[in-house]
GROMACS .gro file of C-alpha atoms in nm:
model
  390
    1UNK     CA    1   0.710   0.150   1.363
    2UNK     CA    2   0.722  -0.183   1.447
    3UNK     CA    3   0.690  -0.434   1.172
    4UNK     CA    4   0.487  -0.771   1.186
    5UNK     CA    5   0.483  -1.109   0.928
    6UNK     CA    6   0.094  -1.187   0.894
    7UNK     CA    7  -0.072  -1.388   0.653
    8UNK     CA    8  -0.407  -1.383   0.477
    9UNK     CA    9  -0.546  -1.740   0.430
   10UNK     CA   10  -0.741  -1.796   0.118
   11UNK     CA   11  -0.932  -2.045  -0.100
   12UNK     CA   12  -0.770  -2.221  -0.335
   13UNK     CA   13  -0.731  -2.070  -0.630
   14UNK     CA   14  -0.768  -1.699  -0.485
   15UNK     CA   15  -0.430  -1.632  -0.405
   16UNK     CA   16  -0.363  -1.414  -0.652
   17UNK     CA   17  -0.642  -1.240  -0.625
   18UNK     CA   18  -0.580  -1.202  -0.227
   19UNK     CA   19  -0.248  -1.076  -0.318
   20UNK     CA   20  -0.365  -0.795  -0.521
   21UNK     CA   21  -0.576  -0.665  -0.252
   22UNK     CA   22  -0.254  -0.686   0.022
   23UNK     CA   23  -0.069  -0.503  -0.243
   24UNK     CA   24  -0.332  -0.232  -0.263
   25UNK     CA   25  -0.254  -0.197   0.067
   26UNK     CA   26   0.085  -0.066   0.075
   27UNK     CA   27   0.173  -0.399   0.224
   28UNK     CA   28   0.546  -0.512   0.161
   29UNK     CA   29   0.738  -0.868   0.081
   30UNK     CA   30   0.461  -0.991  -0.046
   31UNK     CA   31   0.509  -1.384  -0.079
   32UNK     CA   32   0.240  -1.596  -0.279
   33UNK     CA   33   0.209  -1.990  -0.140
   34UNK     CA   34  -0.089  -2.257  -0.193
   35UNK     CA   35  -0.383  -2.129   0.051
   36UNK     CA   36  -0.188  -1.847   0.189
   37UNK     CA   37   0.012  -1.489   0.105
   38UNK     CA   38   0.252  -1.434   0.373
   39UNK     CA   39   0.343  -0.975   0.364
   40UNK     CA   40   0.522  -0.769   0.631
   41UNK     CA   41   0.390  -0.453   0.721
   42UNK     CA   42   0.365  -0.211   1.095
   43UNK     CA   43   0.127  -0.266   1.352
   44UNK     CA   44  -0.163  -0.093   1.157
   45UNK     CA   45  -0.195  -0.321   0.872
   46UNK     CA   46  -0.367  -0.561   1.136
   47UNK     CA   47  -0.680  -0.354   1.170
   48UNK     CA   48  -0.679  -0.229   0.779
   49UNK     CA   49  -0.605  -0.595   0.653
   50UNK     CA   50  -0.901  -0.708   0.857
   51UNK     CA   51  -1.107  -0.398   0.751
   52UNK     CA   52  -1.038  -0.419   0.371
   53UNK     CA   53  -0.975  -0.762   0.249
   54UNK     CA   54  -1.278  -0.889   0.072
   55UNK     CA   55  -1.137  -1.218  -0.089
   56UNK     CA   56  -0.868  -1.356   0.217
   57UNK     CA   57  -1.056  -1.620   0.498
   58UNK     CA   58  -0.846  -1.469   0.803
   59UNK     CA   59  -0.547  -1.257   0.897
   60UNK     CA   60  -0.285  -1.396   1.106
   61UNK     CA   61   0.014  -1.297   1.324
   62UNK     CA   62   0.306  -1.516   1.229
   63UNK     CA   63   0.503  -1.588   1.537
   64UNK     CA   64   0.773  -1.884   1.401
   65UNK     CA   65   0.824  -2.110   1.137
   66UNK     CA   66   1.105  -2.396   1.174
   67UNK     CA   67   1.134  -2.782   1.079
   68UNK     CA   68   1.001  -3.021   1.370
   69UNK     CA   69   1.002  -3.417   1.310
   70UNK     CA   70   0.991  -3.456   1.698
   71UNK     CA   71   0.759  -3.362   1.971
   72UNK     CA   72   1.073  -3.253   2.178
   73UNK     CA   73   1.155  -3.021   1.846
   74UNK     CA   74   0.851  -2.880   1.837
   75UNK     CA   75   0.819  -2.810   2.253
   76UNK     CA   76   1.126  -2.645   2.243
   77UNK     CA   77   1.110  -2.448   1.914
   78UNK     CA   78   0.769  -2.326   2.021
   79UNK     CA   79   0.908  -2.262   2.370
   80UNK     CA   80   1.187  -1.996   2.207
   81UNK     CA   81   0.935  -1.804   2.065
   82UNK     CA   82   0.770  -1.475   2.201
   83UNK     CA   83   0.447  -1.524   2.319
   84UNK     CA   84   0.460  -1.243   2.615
   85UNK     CA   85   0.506  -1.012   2.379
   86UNK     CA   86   0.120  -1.093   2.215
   87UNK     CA   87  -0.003  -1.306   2.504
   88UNK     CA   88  -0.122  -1.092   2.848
   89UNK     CA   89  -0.140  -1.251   3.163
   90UNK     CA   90  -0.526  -1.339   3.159
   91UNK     CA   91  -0.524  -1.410   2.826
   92UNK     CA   92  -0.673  -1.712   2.615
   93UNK     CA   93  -0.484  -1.927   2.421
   94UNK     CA   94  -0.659  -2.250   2.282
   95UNK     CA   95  -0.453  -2.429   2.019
   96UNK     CA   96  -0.612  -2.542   1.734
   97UNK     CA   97  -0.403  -2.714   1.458
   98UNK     CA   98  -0.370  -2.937   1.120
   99UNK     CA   99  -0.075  -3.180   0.932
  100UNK     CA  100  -0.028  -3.250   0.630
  101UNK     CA  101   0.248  -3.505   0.489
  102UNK     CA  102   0.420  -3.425   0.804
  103UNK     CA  103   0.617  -3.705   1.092
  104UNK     CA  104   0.397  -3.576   1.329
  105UNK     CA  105   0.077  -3.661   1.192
  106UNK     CA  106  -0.144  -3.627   1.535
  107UNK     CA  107  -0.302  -3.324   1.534
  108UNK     CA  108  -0.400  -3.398   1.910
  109UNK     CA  109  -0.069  -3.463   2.046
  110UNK     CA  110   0.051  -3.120   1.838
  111UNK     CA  111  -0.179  -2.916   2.036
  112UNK     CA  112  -0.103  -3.056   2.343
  113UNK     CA  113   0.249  -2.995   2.283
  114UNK     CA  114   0.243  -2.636   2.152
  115UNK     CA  115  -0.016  -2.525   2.468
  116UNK     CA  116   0.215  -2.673   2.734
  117UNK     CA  117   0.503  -2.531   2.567
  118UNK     CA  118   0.349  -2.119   2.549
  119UNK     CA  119   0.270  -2.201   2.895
  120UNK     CA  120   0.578  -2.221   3.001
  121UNK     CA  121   0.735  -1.952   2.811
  122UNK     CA  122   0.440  -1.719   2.978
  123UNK     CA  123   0.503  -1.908   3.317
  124UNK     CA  124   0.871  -1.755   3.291
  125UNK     CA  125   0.761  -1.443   3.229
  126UNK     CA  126   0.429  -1.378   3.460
  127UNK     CA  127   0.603  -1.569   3.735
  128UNK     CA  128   0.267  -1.829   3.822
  129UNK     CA  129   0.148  -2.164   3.756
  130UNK     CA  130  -0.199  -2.123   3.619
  131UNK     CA  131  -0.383  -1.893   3.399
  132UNK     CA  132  -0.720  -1.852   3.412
  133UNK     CA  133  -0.763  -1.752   3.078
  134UNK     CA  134  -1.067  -1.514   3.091
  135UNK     CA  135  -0.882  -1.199   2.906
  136UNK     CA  136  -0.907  -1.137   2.512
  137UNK     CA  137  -0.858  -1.425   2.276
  138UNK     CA  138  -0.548  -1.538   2.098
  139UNK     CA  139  -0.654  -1.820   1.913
  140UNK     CA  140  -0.328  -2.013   1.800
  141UNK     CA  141  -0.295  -2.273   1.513
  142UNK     CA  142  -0.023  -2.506   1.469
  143UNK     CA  143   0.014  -2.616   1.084
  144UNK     CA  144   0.273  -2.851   1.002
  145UNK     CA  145   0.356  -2.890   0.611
  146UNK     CA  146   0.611  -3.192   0.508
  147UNK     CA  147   0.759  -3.131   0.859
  148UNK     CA  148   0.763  -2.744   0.882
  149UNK     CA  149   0.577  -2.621   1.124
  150UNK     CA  150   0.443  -2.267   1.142
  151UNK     CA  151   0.309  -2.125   1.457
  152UNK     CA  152   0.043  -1.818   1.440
  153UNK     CA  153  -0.268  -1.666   1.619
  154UNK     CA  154  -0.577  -1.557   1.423
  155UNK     CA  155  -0.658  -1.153   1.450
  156UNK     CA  156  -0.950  -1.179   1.288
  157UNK     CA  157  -1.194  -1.413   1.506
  158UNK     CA  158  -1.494  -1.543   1.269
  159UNK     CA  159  -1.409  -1.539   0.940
  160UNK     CA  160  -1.348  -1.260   0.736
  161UNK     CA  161  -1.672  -1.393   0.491
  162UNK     CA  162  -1.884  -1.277   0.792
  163UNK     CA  163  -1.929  -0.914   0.689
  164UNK     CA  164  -2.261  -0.883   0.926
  165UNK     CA  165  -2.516  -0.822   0.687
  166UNK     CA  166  -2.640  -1.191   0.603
  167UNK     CA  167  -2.842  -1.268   0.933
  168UNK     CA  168  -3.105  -1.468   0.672
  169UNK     CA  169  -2.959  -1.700   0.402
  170UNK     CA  170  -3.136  -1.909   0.124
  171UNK     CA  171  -3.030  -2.275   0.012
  172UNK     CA  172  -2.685  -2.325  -0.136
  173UNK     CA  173  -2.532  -1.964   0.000
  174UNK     CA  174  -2.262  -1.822  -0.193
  175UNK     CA  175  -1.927  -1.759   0.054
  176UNK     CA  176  -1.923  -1.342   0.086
  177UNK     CA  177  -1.527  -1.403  -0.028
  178UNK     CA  178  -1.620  -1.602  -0.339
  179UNK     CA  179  -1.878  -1.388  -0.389
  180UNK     CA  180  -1.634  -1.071  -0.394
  181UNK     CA  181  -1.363  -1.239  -0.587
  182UNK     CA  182  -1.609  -1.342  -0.892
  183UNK     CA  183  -1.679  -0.982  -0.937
  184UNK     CA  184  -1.300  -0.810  -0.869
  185UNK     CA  185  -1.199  -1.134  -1.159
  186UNK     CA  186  -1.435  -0.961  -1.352
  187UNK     CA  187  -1.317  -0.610  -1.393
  188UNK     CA  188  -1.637  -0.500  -1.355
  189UNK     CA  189  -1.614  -0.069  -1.314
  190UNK     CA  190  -1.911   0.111  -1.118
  191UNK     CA  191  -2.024   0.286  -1.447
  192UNK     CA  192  -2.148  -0.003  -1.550
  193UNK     CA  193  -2.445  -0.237  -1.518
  194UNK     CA  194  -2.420  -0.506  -1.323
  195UNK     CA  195  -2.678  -0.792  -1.338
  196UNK     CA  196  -2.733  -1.173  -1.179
  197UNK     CA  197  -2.995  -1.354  -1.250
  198UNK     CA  198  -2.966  -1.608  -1.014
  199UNK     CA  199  -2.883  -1.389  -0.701
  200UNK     CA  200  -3.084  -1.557  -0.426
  201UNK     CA  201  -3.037  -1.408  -0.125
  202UNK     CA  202  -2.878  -1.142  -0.270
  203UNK     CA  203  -2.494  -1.171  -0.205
  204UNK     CA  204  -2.308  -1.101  -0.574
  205UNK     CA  205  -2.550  -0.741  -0.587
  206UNK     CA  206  -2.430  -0.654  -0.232
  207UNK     CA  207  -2.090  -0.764  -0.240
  208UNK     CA  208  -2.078  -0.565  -0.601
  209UNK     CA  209  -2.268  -0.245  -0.405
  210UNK     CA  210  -1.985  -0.259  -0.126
  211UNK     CA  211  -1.693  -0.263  -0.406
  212UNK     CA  212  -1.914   0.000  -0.625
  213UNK     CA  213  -1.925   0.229  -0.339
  214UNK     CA  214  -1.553   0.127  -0.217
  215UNK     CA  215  -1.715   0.057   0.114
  216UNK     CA  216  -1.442  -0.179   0.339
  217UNK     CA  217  -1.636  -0.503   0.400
  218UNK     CA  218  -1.536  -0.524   0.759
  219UNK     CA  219  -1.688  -0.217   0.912
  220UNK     CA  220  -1.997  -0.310   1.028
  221UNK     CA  221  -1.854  -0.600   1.296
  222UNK     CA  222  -1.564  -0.650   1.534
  223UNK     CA  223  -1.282  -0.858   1.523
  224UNK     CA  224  -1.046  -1.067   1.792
  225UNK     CA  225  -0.737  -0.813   1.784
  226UNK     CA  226  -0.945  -0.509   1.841
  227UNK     CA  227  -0.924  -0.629   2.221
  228UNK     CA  228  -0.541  -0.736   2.218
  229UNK     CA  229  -0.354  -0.443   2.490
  230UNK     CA  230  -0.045  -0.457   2.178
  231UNK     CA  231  -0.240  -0.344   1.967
  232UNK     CA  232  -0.323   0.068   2.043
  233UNK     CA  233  -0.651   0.107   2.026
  234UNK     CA  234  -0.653   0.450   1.839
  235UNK     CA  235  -0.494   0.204   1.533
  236UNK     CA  236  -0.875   0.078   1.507
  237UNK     CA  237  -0.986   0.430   1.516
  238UNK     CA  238  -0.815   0.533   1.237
  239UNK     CA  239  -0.881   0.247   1.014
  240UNK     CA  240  -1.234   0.298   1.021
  241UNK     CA  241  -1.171   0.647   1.003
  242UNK     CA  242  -1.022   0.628   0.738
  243UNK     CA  243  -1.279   0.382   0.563
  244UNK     CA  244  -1.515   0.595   0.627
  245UNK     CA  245  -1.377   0.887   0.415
  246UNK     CA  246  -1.236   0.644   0.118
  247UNK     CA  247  -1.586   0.512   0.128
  248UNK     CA  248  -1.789   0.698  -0.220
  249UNK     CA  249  -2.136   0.650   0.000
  250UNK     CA  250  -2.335   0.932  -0.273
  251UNK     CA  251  -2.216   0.723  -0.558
  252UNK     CA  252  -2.484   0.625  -0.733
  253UNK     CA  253  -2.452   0.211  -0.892
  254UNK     CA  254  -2.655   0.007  -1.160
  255UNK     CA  255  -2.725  -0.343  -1.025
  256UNK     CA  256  -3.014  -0.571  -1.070
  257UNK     CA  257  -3.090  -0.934  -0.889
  258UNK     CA  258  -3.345  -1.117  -1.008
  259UNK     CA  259  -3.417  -1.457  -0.903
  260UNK     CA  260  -3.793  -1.697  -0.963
  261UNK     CA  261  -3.810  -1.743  -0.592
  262UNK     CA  262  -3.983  -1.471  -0.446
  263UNK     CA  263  -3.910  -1.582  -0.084
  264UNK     CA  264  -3.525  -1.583  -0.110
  265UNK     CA  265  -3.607  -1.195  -0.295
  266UNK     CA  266  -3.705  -1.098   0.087
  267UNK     CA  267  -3.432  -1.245   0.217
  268UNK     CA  268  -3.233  -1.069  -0.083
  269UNK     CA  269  -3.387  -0.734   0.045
  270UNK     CA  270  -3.333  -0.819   0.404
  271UNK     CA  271  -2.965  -0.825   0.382
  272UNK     CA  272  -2.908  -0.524   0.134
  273UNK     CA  273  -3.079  -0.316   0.393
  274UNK     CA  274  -2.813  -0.484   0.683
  275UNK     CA  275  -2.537  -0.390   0.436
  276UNK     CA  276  -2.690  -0.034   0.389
  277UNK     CA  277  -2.659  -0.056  -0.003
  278UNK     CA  278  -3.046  -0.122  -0.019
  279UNK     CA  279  -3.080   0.201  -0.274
  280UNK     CA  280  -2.789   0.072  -0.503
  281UNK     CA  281  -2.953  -0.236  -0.634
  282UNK     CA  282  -3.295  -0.372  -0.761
  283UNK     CA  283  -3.420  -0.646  -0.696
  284UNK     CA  284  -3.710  -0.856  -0.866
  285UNK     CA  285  -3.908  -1.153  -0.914
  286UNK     CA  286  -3.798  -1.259  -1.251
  287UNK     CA  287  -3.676  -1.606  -1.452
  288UNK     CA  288  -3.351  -1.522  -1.691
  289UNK     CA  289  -3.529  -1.530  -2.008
  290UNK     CA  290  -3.787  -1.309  -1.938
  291UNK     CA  291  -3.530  -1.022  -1.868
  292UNK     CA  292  -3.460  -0.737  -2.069
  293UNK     CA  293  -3.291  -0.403  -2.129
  294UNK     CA  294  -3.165  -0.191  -2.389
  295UNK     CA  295  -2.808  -0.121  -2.230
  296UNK     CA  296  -2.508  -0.176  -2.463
  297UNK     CA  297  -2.285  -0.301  -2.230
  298UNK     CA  298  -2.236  -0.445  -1.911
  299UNK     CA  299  -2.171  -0.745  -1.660
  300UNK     CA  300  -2.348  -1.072  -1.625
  301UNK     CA  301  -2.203  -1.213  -1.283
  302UNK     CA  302  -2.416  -1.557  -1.161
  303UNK     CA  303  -2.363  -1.890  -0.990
  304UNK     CA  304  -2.636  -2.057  -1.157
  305UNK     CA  305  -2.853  -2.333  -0.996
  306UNK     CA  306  -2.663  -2.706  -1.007
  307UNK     CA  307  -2.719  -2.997  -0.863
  308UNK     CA  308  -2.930  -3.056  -0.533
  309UNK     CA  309  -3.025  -2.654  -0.656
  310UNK     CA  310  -3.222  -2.776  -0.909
  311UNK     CA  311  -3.546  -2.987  -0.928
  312UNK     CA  312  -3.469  -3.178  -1.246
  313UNK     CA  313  -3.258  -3.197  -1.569
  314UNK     CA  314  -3.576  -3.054  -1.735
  315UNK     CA  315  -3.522  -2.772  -1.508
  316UNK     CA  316  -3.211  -2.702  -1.663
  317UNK     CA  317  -3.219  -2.754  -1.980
  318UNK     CA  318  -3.479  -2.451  -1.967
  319UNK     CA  319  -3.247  -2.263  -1.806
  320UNK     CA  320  -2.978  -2.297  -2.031
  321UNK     CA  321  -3.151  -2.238  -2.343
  322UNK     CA  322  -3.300  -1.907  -2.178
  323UNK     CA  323  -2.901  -1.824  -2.072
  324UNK     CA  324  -2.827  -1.912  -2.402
  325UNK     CA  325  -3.086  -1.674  -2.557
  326UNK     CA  326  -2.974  -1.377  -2.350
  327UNK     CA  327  -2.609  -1.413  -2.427
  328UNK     CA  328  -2.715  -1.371  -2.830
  329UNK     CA  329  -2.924  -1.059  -2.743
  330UNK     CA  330  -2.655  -0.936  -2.554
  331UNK     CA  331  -2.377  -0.975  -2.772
  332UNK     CA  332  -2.180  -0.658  -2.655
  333UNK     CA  333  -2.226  -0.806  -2.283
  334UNK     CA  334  -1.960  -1.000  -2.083
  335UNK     CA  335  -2.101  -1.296  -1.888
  336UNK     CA  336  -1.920  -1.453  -1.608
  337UNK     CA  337  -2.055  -1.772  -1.442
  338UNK     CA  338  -1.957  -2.021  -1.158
  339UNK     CA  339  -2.075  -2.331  -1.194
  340UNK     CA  340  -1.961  -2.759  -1.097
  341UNK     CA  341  -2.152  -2.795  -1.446
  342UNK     CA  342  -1.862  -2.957  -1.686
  343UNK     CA  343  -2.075  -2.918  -1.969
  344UNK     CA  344  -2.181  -2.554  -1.933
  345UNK     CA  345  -1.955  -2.443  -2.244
  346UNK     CA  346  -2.145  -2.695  -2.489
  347UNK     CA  347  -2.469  -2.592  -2.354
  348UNK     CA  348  -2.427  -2.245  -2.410
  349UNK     CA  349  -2.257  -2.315  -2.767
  350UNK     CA  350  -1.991  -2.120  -2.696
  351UNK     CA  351  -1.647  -2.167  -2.555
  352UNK     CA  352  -1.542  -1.943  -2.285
  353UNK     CA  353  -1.223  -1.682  -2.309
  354UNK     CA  354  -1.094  -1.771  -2.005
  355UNK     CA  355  -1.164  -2.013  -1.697
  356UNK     CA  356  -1.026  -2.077  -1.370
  357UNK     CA  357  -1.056  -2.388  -1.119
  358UNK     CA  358  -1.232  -2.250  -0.756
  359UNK     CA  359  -1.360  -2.383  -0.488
  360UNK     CA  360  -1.670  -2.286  -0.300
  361UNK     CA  361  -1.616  -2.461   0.019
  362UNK     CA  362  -1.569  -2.827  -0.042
  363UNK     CA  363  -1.703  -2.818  -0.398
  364UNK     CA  364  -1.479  -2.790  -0.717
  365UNK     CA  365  -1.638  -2.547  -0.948
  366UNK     CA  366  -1.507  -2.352  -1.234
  367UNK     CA  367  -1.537  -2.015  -1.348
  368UNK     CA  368  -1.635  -1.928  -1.698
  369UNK     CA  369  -1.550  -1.597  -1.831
  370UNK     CA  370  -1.690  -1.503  -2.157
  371UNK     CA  371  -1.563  -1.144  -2.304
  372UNK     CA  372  -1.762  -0.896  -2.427
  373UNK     CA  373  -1.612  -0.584  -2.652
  374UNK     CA  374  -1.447  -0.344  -2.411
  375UNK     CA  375  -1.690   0.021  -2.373
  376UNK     CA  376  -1.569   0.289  -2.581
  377UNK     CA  377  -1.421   0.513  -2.340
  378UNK     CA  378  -1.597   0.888  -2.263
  379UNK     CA  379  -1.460   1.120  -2.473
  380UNK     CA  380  -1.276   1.398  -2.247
  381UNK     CA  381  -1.499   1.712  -2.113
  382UNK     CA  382  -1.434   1.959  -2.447
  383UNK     CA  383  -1.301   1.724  -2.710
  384UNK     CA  384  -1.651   1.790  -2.902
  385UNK     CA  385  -1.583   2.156  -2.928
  386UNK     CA  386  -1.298   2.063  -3.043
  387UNK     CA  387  -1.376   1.871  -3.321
  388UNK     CA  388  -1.604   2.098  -3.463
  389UNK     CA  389  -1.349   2.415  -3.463
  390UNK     CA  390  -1.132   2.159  -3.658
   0.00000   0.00000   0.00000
């Protein structure tokens, strides 16, 4: 089978996280860089990378990667590579591009150059002058990195955070990816309870009811390389074929939202039902300190209100206090919370067992993971019996 370099982009700070996922995959060479993990794998790991990978921005196709300090450099370097074999005759190719501490610095004139020069590779090989450009979309982005330059074309079209189900947002929405990635950090297992008390409109509960139910959180839309003639379309098929069985759809999940904003609850509701997990979690109208519940153990997974979220430092000084009650009553819990809040350790008392530097778009935040005792495991089906004959 024919093997292909792609690369899943990712937020900084998710690498690792993205890389576990590719790995999951049966993806090979995986390579780890800043924003990026670069893996080799056949034709069908397009369609299953785009399917299953909950934490990456985009998949794409790496076509070339070489040093270019010159705009003749980069014409011809770009020139040698093989577009035909991706790029049909009516298809269309806009450039997009970025540099960073690179000579060429223009992003413009980068563009410019790398379009004229798949031209004329394509002119060579579909024997015209013009292309009309009205076929499926191969969406091209040069990137240029202390003078290396690294040519690909995005499979995935929107980004990979767009799973379909949030047609209705509240304020300050949580990125589907993030969203994901806070609750894989977590270890959270689908035997246990799950709860945020600052969901909004609703996207840690879903996210956690697609990984609960191993749902892939790319099945319900489309992506750019579904169209692409290179790729066979019965690849597709079988991807979501093949999601479809791996997907545990009668398993049955504990997860709770609760949020004091009883507009952003419909919206909550709203997009659970898009997402078809409306059955796997409740949600209600509830501030944190007025919830309760006798289970031993479990997850506490929240991005709680901060900044322009909040109405004053009144506000959130109640809230803390109230977080700070629940994490005594729930000693045996773990708590995991993302927050731009510097001082959330000291006004929770308590210093956190881990925590790692995100980013949820253009905002630094941190993520605080306090450790609860690890659940006693279930004793095997018969070990009971066998006790007592002992």
């Amino acid at each position: 089978m024919q093997k292909v370099e792609l690369i899943a982009t990712a937020t900084f700070g998710l690498e690792a996280v993205v890389a576990e996922e590719v790995k999951k995959l049966g993806c090979e060479e995986v390579r780890v860089d800043n924003g990026k993990v670069t893996f080799r794998a056949g034709l069908s790991a397009i369609p299953r990378a785009n399917l299953w990978l909950r934490t990456a921005d985009r998949v794409r196709l790496k076509l070339g990667e070489f040093r270019a300090t010159t705009f003749e450099e980069l014409f011809e370097q770009t020139k040698a590579l093989p577009w035909e074999e991706w790029i049909p005759e009516d298809g269309a190719f806009p450039v997009e591009g970025k540099s960073v501490k690179s000579t060429l610095f223009s992003v413009p004139d980068c563009q410019a150059i790398v379009k004229k020069a798949v031209v004329e590779r394509l002119k060579q090989t579909y024997r015209r002058d013009w292309f009309e450009e009205t076929g499926p979309l191969y969406k091209i982005e040069v990137a240029l990195l202390k003078d290396t330059a690294t040519l690909t074309i995005d499979t995935s079209g929107p980004g990979l955070h767009k799973r379909g189900y949030r047609q209705w947002i509240g304020a300050a929405p949580l990125k589907e990816t993030l969203a994901a990635a806070m609750i894989l950090l977590s270890r959270w297992q689908p035997d246990q309870v799950l709860y945020d008390p600052f969901c909004g409109s609703g996207t840690i509960p879903i996210e956690a009811a697609l990984i609960g139910q191993n749902i892939a959180p790319g099945l319900n839309r489309s992506f750019a390389s579904e169209q692409w003639p290179t790729i066979p379309r019965a690849l597709w098929r079988e991807a979501r074929a093949e999601a479809h069985d791996l997907a545990a759809y009668g398993r049955k999940l504990e997860i709770i939202g609760t949020d004091i904003d009883g507009e952003v609850l419909k919206v909550a509701r709203h997009n659970a039902a898009e997402a078809a997990v409306e059955g796997q979690i409740h949600f209600q109208r509830m501030a944190v300190g007025e919830w309760r519940t006798r289970k031993k153990y479990g997850c506490l997974i929240g991005n709680p209100p901060y900044g322009e979220r909040l109405g004053s430092r009144g506000e959130l000084a109640g809230l803390y206090r109230n977080l700070r009650e629940l994490m005594q009553q729930l000693d045996s819990w773990s708590f995991y919370l993302l927050t731009a809040d510097e001082r959330l350790e000291y006004q929770l008392g308590k210093q956190a067992s881990k925590k790692r530097k995100l980013y949820n778009g253009n905002l630094k935040v941190d993520y605080y993971q306090f450790f609860g005792p690890r659940p006693p495991r279930p004793k095997p089906v018969g070990s009971a019996e066998k006790e007592a004959e002992g």
